Amino acid sequence: MTPDTLCFISLALAALPGTLLLLNLRAYAPPPPTPQGQPRGEGVSLLIPARDEERNIEATLRAALASPGPSLEVLVLDDHSSDRTAEIVRGIASRDTRARLEQAPPLPRGWCGKQHACHVLASRARYPTLVFLDADVRLSPDALERIEAFLDQSRAALVSGVPRQEVGTLSERLLIPLIHFILLGFLPMRSMRRSRLPSLSAGCGQLIAVRRDAYFAAGGHAAIRSSLHDGLHLPRLFRRHGFATDLFDATGIATCRMYRTNSEVWPGLSKNATEGLGSPPLILPMTALLLGGQVLPWLLLGGVGAPLSTGAGMAALLALLLGMLPRVAAARRFRQPWLSCLLHPVGIAALVAIQWWGLARSLAGRPAAWKGRSYATASPTASPAARLTAPGGGFQKS
């Protein structure tokens, strides 16, 4: 295959995610603001699973309790932490009756720790709207009211949003902003809203809100107990049971820092890769799509291979722009570091490497490990399209 031919192939591979991302930036809207003083609905149960979260839990809990109105309960499940998580929550709960510390039962065989924690929390909640929140996500004071308003506006039973991703280390800057690139570059959001096909489901496990009655009717986290990726499987479960799901832009109402060190990023992103982009049916086509559309144009324009014809060079340049311009637009919209844009092909190559690493680990029978627990990586059951439209395929932090 000649370099000229590769240029036109790279253009075709870059066109889909680049064009779709730009179209989706309008469809992926923030939740609507609510008029000041407007009474909350029937009530919100904010559910936070926490295992060894002493560095996060106080800030997360205080931010949640800054939400106005009495129709709120904040349940934190201490999942057998070995640090001061329970002590911190207990202290805050003693001063604010809306907060409550719950203790997790022993983890049953066959359950992922986070799915079990969410299942237990849902069973102990009392309000009709359940909001599942990771322990490292900080909400703005108006976040819960706006999420409730979006639930009503969308008429969905499950809604989810990607918080603003705070990053510090080089690995975080390279990889974490790709959450939005994968989500908005491969999910046709307008088609998602017109359909209830499970293959068009997507969500972010950091922040999910559901209607309580629909949650239990669909089976909740108990129905996906062995999964490490509720951001993918919970919306898909709802759609299989006939419920609509939707997405909103949580950049302005929530922030999250998933990892703190370079050494946390690789194992954190690879642990559930086989449930997303690193699944056996998807890894080869996604490798070709991502490397061919996002990395190959840089190599071709950089002089790798024979000299290019004028037409081929223009095709490669257009492919490069179709990769970079949407990344720049996303960086402005989602407040991402500019370094992640400049190193976009490096980040894509690293993401692909992580997916292959996760698959190789799974095929070798090595369990995924996170927070002192090991999980066997069973063959995923989600359809390829459903895995593809999960935000990042492996960006979930369980």
PDB file of N, CA, C and O in Angstrom, residues 56 59 136-138 162-169 171-173 175-177 179-180 206 251 254-261 265 334-337:
ATOM      1  N   ASN A  56     -10.491  12.326  49.737  1.00  0.00           N
ATOM      2  CA  ASN A  56     -11.547  12.942  48.932  1.00  0.00           C
ATOM      3  C   ASN A  56     -12.841  13.204  49.669  1.00  0.00           C
ATOM      4  O   ASN A  56     -13.568  14.152  49.346  1.00  0.00           O
ATOM      5  N   ALA A  59     -14.213  16.784  51.253  1.00  0.00           N
ATOM      6  CA  ALA A  59     -14.552  17.826  50.273  1.00  0.00           C
ATOM      7  C   ALA A  59     -15.793  17.443  49.475  1.00  0.00           C
ATOM      8  O   ALA A  59     -16.657  18.287  49.188  1.00  0.00           O
ATOM      9  N   ASP A 136     -14.873  10.992  44.557  1.00  0.00           N
ATOM     10  CA  ASP A 136     -13.932  12.054  44.194  1.00  0.00           C
ATOM     11  C   ASP A 136     -14.580  13.123  43.313  1.00  0.00           C
ATOM     12  O   ASP A 136     -13.884  13.898  42.665  1.00  0.00           O
ATOM     13  N   VAL A 137     -15.912  13.188  43.301  1.00  0.00           N
ATOM     14  CA  VAL A 137     -16.641  14.168  42.491  1.00  0.00           C
ATOM     15  C   VAL A 137     -17.223  15.245  43.405  1.00  0.00           C
ATOM     16  O   VAL A 137     -17.906  14.938  44.383  1.00  0.00           O
ATOM     17  N   ARG A 138     -16.941  16.508  43.089  1.00  0.00           N
ATOM     18  CA  ARG A 138     -17.476  17.638  43.844  1.00  0.00           C
ATOM     19  C   ARG A 138     -18.583  18.298  43.039  1.00  0.00           C
ATOM     20  O   ARG A 138     -18.388  18.669  41.881  1.00  0.00           O
ATOM     21  N   VAL A 162     -20.541  13.785  32.254  1.00  0.00           N
ATOM     22  CA  VAL A 162     -19.118  13.729  32.550  1.00  0.00           C
ATOM     23  C   VAL A 162     -18.723  15.006  33.276  1.00  0.00           C
ATOM     24  O   VAL A 162     -18.843  16.102  32.711  1.00  0.00           O
ATOM     25  N   PRO A 163     -18.280  14.922  34.528  1.00  0.00           N
ATOM     26  CA  PRO A 163     -17.825  16.128  35.226  1.00  0.00           C
ATOM     27  C   PRO A 163     -16.588  16.731  34.568  1.00  0.00           C
ATOM     28  O   PRO A 163     -15.924  16.095  33.743  1.00  0.00           O
ATOM     29  N   ARG A 164     -16.282  17.953  34.939  1.00  0.00           N
ATOM     30  CA  ARG A 164     -15.013  18.545  34.509  1.00  0.00           C
ATOM     31  C   ARG A 164     -13.888  17.711  35.105  1.00  0.00           C
ATOM     32  O   ARG A 164     -13.849  17.463  36.308  1.00  0.00           O
ATOM     33  N   GLN A 165     -12.969  17.272  34.248  1.00  0.00           N
ATOM     34  CA  GLN A 165     -11.891  16.398  34.680  1.00  0.00           C
ATOM     35  C   GLN A 165     -10.656  17.221  35.046  1.00  0.00           C
ATOM     36  O   GLN A 165     -10.031  17.837  34.194  1.00  0.00           O
ATOM     37  N   GLU A 166     -10.327  17.256  36.330  1.00  0.00           N
ATOM     38  CA  GLU A 166      -9.123  17.936  36.786  1.00  0.00           C
ATOM     39  C   GLU A 166      -7.931  16.998  36.613  1.00  0.00           C
ATOM     40  O   GLU A 166      -8.019  15.811  36.935  1.00  0.00           O
ATOM     41  N   VAL A 167      -6.844  17.515  36.113  1.00  0.00           N
ATOM     42  CA  VAL A 167      -5.667  16.700  35.842  1.00  0.00           C
ATOM     43  C   VAL A 167      -4.420  17.423  36.332  1.00  0.00           C
ATOM     44  O   VAL A 167      -4.396  18.650  36.413  1.00  0.00           O
ATOM     45  N   GLY A 168      -3.397  16.646  36.656  1.00  0.00           N
ATOM     46  CA  GLY A 168      -2.149  17.223  37.125  1.00  0.00           C
ATOM     47  C   GLY A 168      -0.931  16.635  36.445  1.00  0.00           C
ATOM     48  O   GLY A 168      -0.131  17.330  35.847  1.00  0.00           O
ATOM     49  N   THR A 169      -0.801  15.324  36.508  1.00  0.00           N
ATOM     50  CA  THR A 169       0.379  14.666  35.964  1.00  0.00           C
ATOM     51  C   THR A 169       0.308  14.582  34.446  1.00  0.00           C
ATOM     52  O   THR A 169      -0.741  14.782  33.832  1.00  0.00           O
ATOM     53  N   SER A 171       0.510  11.907  32.549  1.00  0.00           N
ATOM     54  CA  SER A 171      -0.381  10.824  32.117  1.00  0.00           C
ATOM     55  C   SER A 171      -1.834  11.260  32.138  1.00  0.00           C
ATOM     56  O   SER A 171      -2.608  10.941  31.224  1.00  0.00           O
ATOM     57  N   GLU A 172      -2.223  11.986  33.172  1.00  0.00           N
ATOM     58  CA  GLU A 172      -3.601  12.479  33.238  1.00  0.00           C
ATOM     59  C   GLU A 172      -3.884  13.443  32.084  1.00  0.00           C
ATOM     60  O   GLU A 172      -4.941  13.390  31.451  1.00  0.00           O
ATOM     61  N   ARG A 173      -2.959  14.343  31.815  1.00  0.00           N
ATOM     62  CA  ARG A 173      -3.159  15.334  30.758  1.00  0.00           C
ATOM     63  C   ARG A 173      -3.254  14.676  29.385  1.00  0.00           C
ATOM     64  O   ARG A 173      -4.000  15.131  28.516  1.00  0.00           O
ATOM     65  N   LEU A 175      -4.317  11.465  28.766  1.00  0.00           N
ATOM     66  CA  LEU A 175      -5.344  10.444  28.591  1.00  0.00           C
ATOM     67  C   LEU A 175      -6.742  10.840  29.057  1.00  0.00           C
ATOM     68  O   LEU A 175      -7.732  10.505  28.393  1.00  0.00           O
ATOM     69  N   ILE A 176      -6.864  11.534  30.176  1.00  0.00           N
ATOM     70  CA  ILE A 176      -8.187  11.785  30.734  1.00  0.00           C
ATOM     71  C   ILE A 176      -9.061  12.640  29.816  1.00  0.00           C
ATOM     72  O   ILE A 176     -10.262  12.366  29.668  1.00  0.00           O
ATOM     73  N   PRO A 177      -8.517  13.672  29.136  1.00  0.00           N
ATOM     74  CA  PRO A 177      -9.385  14.446  28.229  1.00  0.00           C
ATOM     75  C   PRO A 177      -9.954  13.640  27.068  1.00  0.00           C
ATOM     76  O   PRO A 177     -10.903  14.092  26.419  1.00  0.00           O
ATOM     77  N   ILE A 179     -11.744  11.185  27.282  1.00  0.00           N
ATOM     78  CA  ILE A 179     -13.114  10.763  27.618  1.00  0.00           C
ATOM     79  C   ILE A 179     -14.110  11.425  26.667  1.00  0.00           C
ATOM     80  O   ILE A 179     -14.964  10.769  26.074  1.00  0.00           O
ATOM     81  N   HIS A 180     -14.004  12.731  26.526  1.00  0.00           N
ATOM     82  CA  HIS A 180     -14.946  13.451  25.674  1.00  0.00           C
ATOM     83  C   HIS A 180     -14.735  13.126  24.199  1.00  0.00           C
ATOM     84  O   HIS A 180     -15.699  13.065  23.425  1.00  0.00           O
ATOM     85  N   GLN A 206     -19.146   8.168  37.012  1.00  0.00           N
ATOM     86  CA  GLN A 206     -18.846   9.147  38.061  1.00  0.00           C
ATOM     87  C   GLN A 206     -20.099   9.863  38.545  1.00  0.00           C
ATOM     88  O   GLN A 206     -20.165  10.296  39.693  1.00  0.00           O
ATOM     89  N   THR A 251     -19.882  19.666  32.992  1.00  0.00           N
ATOM     90  CA  THR A 251     -18.676  20.465  33.205  1.00  0.00           C
ATOM     91  C   THR A 251     -18.895  21.592  34.196  1.00  0.00           C
ATOM     92  O   THR A 251     -18.040  21.859  35.048  1.00  0.00           O
ATOM     93  N   ALA A 254     -19.997  19.956  38.165  1.00  0.00           N
ATOM     94  CA  ALA A 254     -19.268  18.917  38.900  1.00  0.00           C
ATOM     95  C   ALA A 254     -17.819  18.878  38.434  1.00  0.00           C
ATOM     96  O   ALA A 254     -17.517  19.150  37.266  1.00  0.00           O
ATOM     97  N   THR A 255     -16.928  18.546  39.352  1.00  0.00           N
ATOM     98  CA  THR A 255     -15.517  18.355  39.018  1.00  0.00           C
ATOM     99  C   THR A 255     -15.049  17.028  39.604  1.00  0.00           C
ATOM    100  O   THR A 255     -15.579  16.551  40.610  1.00  0.00           O
ATOM    101  N   CYS A 256     -14.047  16.444  38.960  1.00  0.00           N
ATOM    102  CA  CYS A 256     -13.524  15.159  39.424  1.00  0.00           C
ATOM    103  C   CYS A 256     -12.045  15.080  39.088  1.00  0.00           C
ATOM    104  O   CYS A 256     -11.617  15.499  38.009  1.00  0.00           O
ATOM    105  N   ARG A 257     -11.270  14.541  40.013  1.00  0.00           N
ATOM    106  CA  ARG A 257      -9.898  14.143  39.695  1.00  0.00           C
ATOM    107  C   ARG A 257      -9.800  12.652  39.954  1.00  0.00           C
ATOM    108  O   ARG A 257      -9.765  12.184  41.095  1.00  0.00           O
ATOM    109  N   MET A 258      -9.758  11.876  38.897  1.00  0.00           N
ATOM    110  CA  MET A 258      -9.807  10.426  38.992  1.00  0.00           C
ATOM    111  C   MET A 258      -8.545   9.851  39.636  1.00  0.00           C
ATOM    112  O   MET A 258      -8.614   8.923  40.440  1.00  0.00           O
ATOM    113  N   TYR A 259      -7.401  10.359  39.236  1.00  0.00           N
ATOM    114  CA  TYR A 259      -6.122   9.811  39.688  1.00  0.00           C
ATOM    115  C   TYR A 259      -5.224  10.949  40.144  1.00  0.00           C
ATOM    116  O   TYR A 259      -5.427  12.106  39.783  1.00  0.00           O
ATOM    117  N   ARG A 260      -4.211  10.612  40.925  1.00  0.00           N
ATOM    118  CA  ARG A 260      -3.327  11.628  41.483  1.00  0.00           C
ATOM    119  C   ARG A 260      -1.871  11.468  41.046  1.00  0.00           C
ATOM    120  O   ARG A 260      -1.095  12.407  41.146  1.00  0.00           O
ATOM    121  N   THR A 261      -1.498  10.290  40.597  1.00  0.00           N
ATOM    122  CA  THR A 261      -0.112  10.038  40.218  1.00  0.00           C
ATOM    123  C   THR A 261      -0.075   9.337  38.863  1.00  0.00           C
ATOM    124  O   THR A 261      -1.053   8.713  38.442  1.00  0.00           O
ATOM    125  N   VAL A 265      -2.612   5.865  36.791  1.00  0.00           N
ATOM    126  CA  VAL A 265      -3.400   6.033  35.575  1.00  0.00           C
ATOM    127  C   VAL A 265      -3.478   4.756  34.752  1.00  0.00           C
ATOM    128  O   VAL A 265      -4.563   4.328  34.344  1.00  0.00           O
ATOM    129  N   PHE A 334     -14.724  22.098  27.502  1.00  0.00           N
ATOM    130  CA  PHE A 334     -14.665  21.302  28.724  1.00  0.00           C
ATOM    131  C   PHE A 334     -13.477  21.671  29.616  1.00  0.00           C
ATOM    132  O   PHE A 334     -13.159  20.942  30.552  1.00  0.00           O
ATOM    133  N   ARG A 335     -12.826  22.799  29.305  1.00  0.00           N
ATOM    134  CA  ARG A 335     -11.743  23.343  30.130  1.00  0.00           C
ATOM    135  C   ARG A 335     -10.606  22.350  30.309  1.00  0.00           C
ATOM    136  O   ARG A 335     -10.120  22.098  31.411  1.00  0.00           O
ATOM    137  N   GLN A 336     -10.182  21.797  29.195  1.00  0.00           N
ATOM    138  CA  GLN A 336      -9.105  20.815  29.197  1.00  0.00           C
ATOM    139  C   GLN A 336      -7.763  21.493  28.954  1.00  0.00           C
ATOM    140  O   GLN A 336      -7.703  22.559  28.335  1.00  0.00           O
ATOM    141  N   PRO A 337      -6.664  20.892  29.420  1.00  0.00           N
ATOM    142  CA  PRO A 337      -5.347  21.507  29.204  1.00  0.00           C
ATOM    143  C   PRO A 337      -4.953  21.489  27.733  1.00  0.00           C
ATOM    144  O   PRO A 337      -5.186  20.506  27.023  1.00  0.00           O
TER     145      PRO A 337
END
